[in-house]
Amino acid sequence: MAGGAVTAGRSVTSRALGVLDAFDVRHPRLTLSEVATRSGTPLTTAHRLLAELVAWGALSRRPDGRYEVGRKLWDLGLLAPVQLELRQVAAPFLLDVHTATRDTVHLAVRDGLKALYVERVSGRESVPVVSQVGSRLPLHATGVGKVLLASAPDDVVDQVLRRLSRETRHTVADPRLLIRELAEVRRRGSARTSEEMSLGAASVAVPVTVERPAGPVVVAALGIVVPSGRRDVGRLAPVLQVAARGIGRALAGTAGFR
């Protein structure tokens, strides 16, 4: 490599991306040493890359010395089609569901082996949740994730089944049980979880489908999070399904989902 700036097989770009990849929903703020460790980058190189990323606006440095994602990176993320079209179309429907229930409502798409949360509406009365816009949570431990996994290709399901994490003591981490649960999700058209991702929280989710010439395609999942002791959980799926059908019809008319 020119000037010996990088080791063989790893470019400056890949190192910079590795630094950015060190940040996630559980690690939104990191020290220099934490970034170096999580990205597998030498400390001096991490320091130089962090300075460049801060200067460009991809990251920002807090008064306590820790780093966090910067505004410019967030602005770029908003330009992604999944953000622009899906969020714009779905937002009014999420607001309708939240207004009717006062609970946290969110929309997610599958990003590899994770559920990527692209929109969320919540209020002061909503149960606290770990999901935020931009969060990536396990497919097998969330309501929206189970919906997305139930419609995913077989190779994706196989990969998930081989690496089931136990997020709480209630997480379904037995491959045989999860396979049966996914079959039930397909049959019923909705998914439920109870304290699988967060203690004290239950969720219900349904697929958002778009009609294509070859048949309906699941493009997202719409979910709601409620206190785990709530008795009317079974009544929430029909409310979500009405909203999901509205989102699906509206998306069918957009360029990115035809």
XYZ file of C-alpha atoms in Angstrom:
258
model
C 0.000 0.000 0.000
C 1.144 3.533 -0.753
C 3.179 5.013 2.045
C 2.650 1.955 4.209
C -0.445 3.594 5.727
C -2.398 0.370 5.936
C -1.628 -3.270 6.327
C -1.996 -5.625 3.380
C -5.562 -6.518 2.582
C -7.166 -3.628 4.445
C -7.648 -0.217 2.851
C -8.040 3.141 4.545
C -11.719 3.070 3.561
C -12.283 -0.317 5.188
C -10.592 0.887 8.370
C -12.757 4.005 8.471
C -15.875 1.904 7.924
C -14.691 -0.438 10.673
C -14.456 2.519 13.050
C -18.008 3.590 12.177
C -19.212 0.009 12.563
C -17.988 0.004 16.174
C -21.048 2.083 17.084
C -24.409 0.403 17.520
C -27.580 0.700 19.593
C -25.841 -0.763 22.661
C -22.684 1.273 22.120
C -23.812 4.738 20.952
C -20.901 6.511 22.677
C -17.362 5.153 22.776
C -13.937 6.220 24.017
C -10.894 6.100 21.770
C -9.696 2.835 23.289
C -13.163 1.270 22.959
C -13.343 2.223 19.289
C -9.894 0.745 18.691
C -10.810 -2.498 20.456
C -14.241 -2.937 18.845
C -12.968 -2.118 15.349
C -9.731 -4.085 15.606
C -7.745 -0.962 14.737
C -4.397 0.098 16.274
C -4.844 2.916 18.770
C -2.833 5.477 16.794
C -4.687 4.662 13.578
C -8.046 4.830 15.350
C -7.114 8.239 16.761
C -6.240 9.567 13.294
C -9.385 8.147 11.680
C -11.594 9.506 14.450
C -10.131 12.982 13.984
C -10.833 12.837 10.233
C -14.368 11.524 10.732
C -15.077 14.263 13.289
C -13.729 16.932 10.936
C -16.022 15.671 8.149
C -19.039 15.434 10.460
C -19.572 11.678 10.469
C -18.794 11.610 14.191
C -18.771 14.183 16.951
C -16.652 14.356 20.104
C -18.438 14.960 23.388
C -17.077 17.138 26.225
C -16.237 13.960 28.184
C -13.993 12.779 25.325
C -16.285 10.038 24.032
C -17.371 9.855 20.404
C -20.860 9.488 18.945
C -22.487 9.461 15.506
C -22.541 12.920 13.946
C -25.351 14.830 12.285
C -23.928 14.534 8.773
C -23.996 10.733 8.873
C -27.594 10.869 10.105
C -28.533 13.277 7.296
C -27.041 10.916 4.715
C -28.926 7.977 6.208
C -32.191 9.829 5.749
C -31.570 9.831 1.996
C -31.760 6.032 1.787
C -34.910 4.948 -0.119
C -36.114 2.840 2.797
C -36.087 6.004 4.882
C -37.518 8.433 2.366
C -40.418 6.529 0.830
C -41.248 4.014 3.540
C -41.157 6.499 6.414
C -43.070 9.183 4.541
C -45.815 6.774 3.514
C -46.056 4.903 6.821
C -45.793 7.792 9.304
C -49.493 8.839 9.218
C -50.610 5.234 9.750
C -48.257 4.795 12.722
C -49.597 8.003 14.201
C -53.179 6.762 13.786
C -52.400 3.538 15.661
C -50.561 5.403 18.413
C -53.414 7.899 18.783
C -55.867 5.023 19.201
C -53.744 2.988 21.634
C -51.256 5.443 23.236
C -48.631 2.704 22.936
C -45.300 2.615 21.117
C -45.749 1.775 17.435
C -42.830 1.015 15.166
C -41.974 -0.038 11.635
C -39.056 -2.299 10.747
C -37.425 -3.898 7.724
C -35.028 -6.826 7.549
C -31.372 -5.874 7.331
C -29.457 -9.118 7.021
C -30.047 -11.045 10.246
C -31.432 -8.049 12.144
C -34.649 -6.053 12.277
C -33.851 -2.453 11.354
C -36.265 0.021 12.946
C -37.011 2.805 10.452
C -39.834 4.647 12.211
C -41.314 4.885 15.696
C -44.084 6.813 17.428
C -44.367 6.816 21.221
C -45.607 8.994 24.053
C -45.240 9.578 27.766
C -47.762 6.830 28.524
C -45.969 4.234 26.382
C -44.015 1.399 27.973
C -40.210 1.984 27.732
C -38.645 0.088 24.814
C -35.095 -0.579 23.640
C -35.875 0.070 19.974
C -35.081 3.441 18.442
C -35.079 4.637 14.865
C -31.911 3.125 13.433
C -31.768 0.275 15.967
C -30.954 -3.214 14.746
C -32.378 -5.925 16.998
C -32.439 -9.734 16.691
C -35.078 -11.109 14.345
C -35.951 -14.014 16.645
C -36.531 -11.918 19.796
C -38.854 -9.174 18.550
C -42.398 -9.164 17.211
C -41.501 -7.315 14.010
C -38.436 -9.526 13.686
C -40.456 -12.732 13.842
C -42.776 -11.406 11.129
C -39.812 -10.544 8.917
C -38.110 -13.875 9.640
C -41.275 -15.815 8.813
C -41.163 -14.371 5.290
C -37.388 -14.490 4.838
C -35.556 -16.859 2.451
C -34.640 -20.281 3.816
C -30.925 -19.478 3.961
C -31.611 -16.466 6.196
C -33.789 -18.576 8.514
C -31.038 -21.219 8.671
C -28.429 -18.624 9.628
C -30.643 -17.210 12.369
C -31.395 -20.669 13.758
C -27.656 -21.358 14.076
C -27.003 -18.270 16.201
C -29.980 -17.772 18.507
C -29.087 -15.424 21.362
C -30.939 -15.313 24.655
C -31.777 -11.643 25.204
C -33.842 -12.385 28.330
C -34.814 -15.576 30.153
C -38.015 -15.603 28.076
C -36.378 -15.447 24.636
C -37.227 -18.386 22.381
C -33.717 -19.701 21.729
C -34.585 -23.325 20.862
C -34.467 -23.783 17.051
C -37.286 -26.350 17.079
C -39.591 -24.078 19.063
C -38.779 -21.101 16.851
C -39.506 -23.088 13.672
C -42.931 -24.000 15.035
C -43.531 -20.401 16.063
C -42.638 -19.086 12.596
C -45.086 -21.540 11.031
C -47.771 -20.185 13.349
C -46.868 -16.608 12.385
C -47.379 -17.491 8.710
C -50.676 -19.202 9.463
C -52.045 -16.498 11.753
C -50.633 -13.490 9.906
C -49.220 -11.922 13.064
C -46.558 -12.458 15.713
C -46.511 -12.014 19.470
C -43.708 -11.830 21.998
C -43.741 -11.555 25.769
C -40.633 -10.217 27.506
C -38.330 -11.782 24.897
C -36.403 -8.568 24.220
C -37.241 -6.495 27.306
C -38.652 -7.556 30.651
C -42.064 -6.044 31.276
C -42.863 -5.561 27.593
C -44.961 -7.579 25.144
C -45.356 -6.968 21.429
C -47.653 -7.731 18.526
C -46.608 -7.333 14.893
C -48.022 -7.891 11.414
C -46.502 -7.876 7.914
C -46.722 -4.966 5.520
C -47.138 -6.425 2.037
C -47.061 -4.897 -1.421
C -48.818 -6.558 -4.332
C -46.478 -7.463 -7.178
C -47.210 -9.259 -10.479
C -45.798 -12.474 -8.987
C -47.821 -12.076 -5.774
C -47.670 -10.206 -2.456
C -44.226 -9.417 -1.020
C -43.516 -8.591 2.634
C -41.568 -5.330 2.615
C -41.768 -4.379 6.292
C -43.340 -5.231 9.638
C -45.588 -3.025 11.750
C -45.550 -3.620 15.500
C -46.786 -2.305 18.816
C -45.236 -2.677 22.284
C -47.407 -2.829 25.408
C -46.945 -3.774 29.077
C -46.563 -7.548 29.385
C -49.539 -7.847 31.750
C -51.990 -6.208 29.391
C -55.098 -8.323 28.784
C -56.274 -6.989 25.416
C -53.129 -7.916 23.474
C -55.158 -10.208 21.230
C -57.236 -7.254 20.022
C -54.233 -5.313 18.748
C -53.452 -7.441 15.678
C -56.605 -6.379 13.767
C -55.802 -2.708 14.449
C -52.296 -3.187 13.091
C -53.533 -5.158 10.088
C -55.815 -2.310 9.013
C -52.889 0.117 9.184
C -50.533 -2.345 7.448
C -52.961 -2.758 4.547
C -53.125 1.018 4.203
C -49.339 1.284 4.151
C -49.072 -1.523 1.606
C -51.601 0.076 -0.748
C -49.876 3.449 -0.472
C -46.436 1.920 -1.107
C -47.705 0.140 -4.216
C -48.036 3.530 -5.865
C -44.471 4.655 -5.127
C -41.578 4.187 -7.531
C -39.335 2.353 -5.074
C -41.831 -0.401 -4.234
C -43.397 -1.218 -7.608
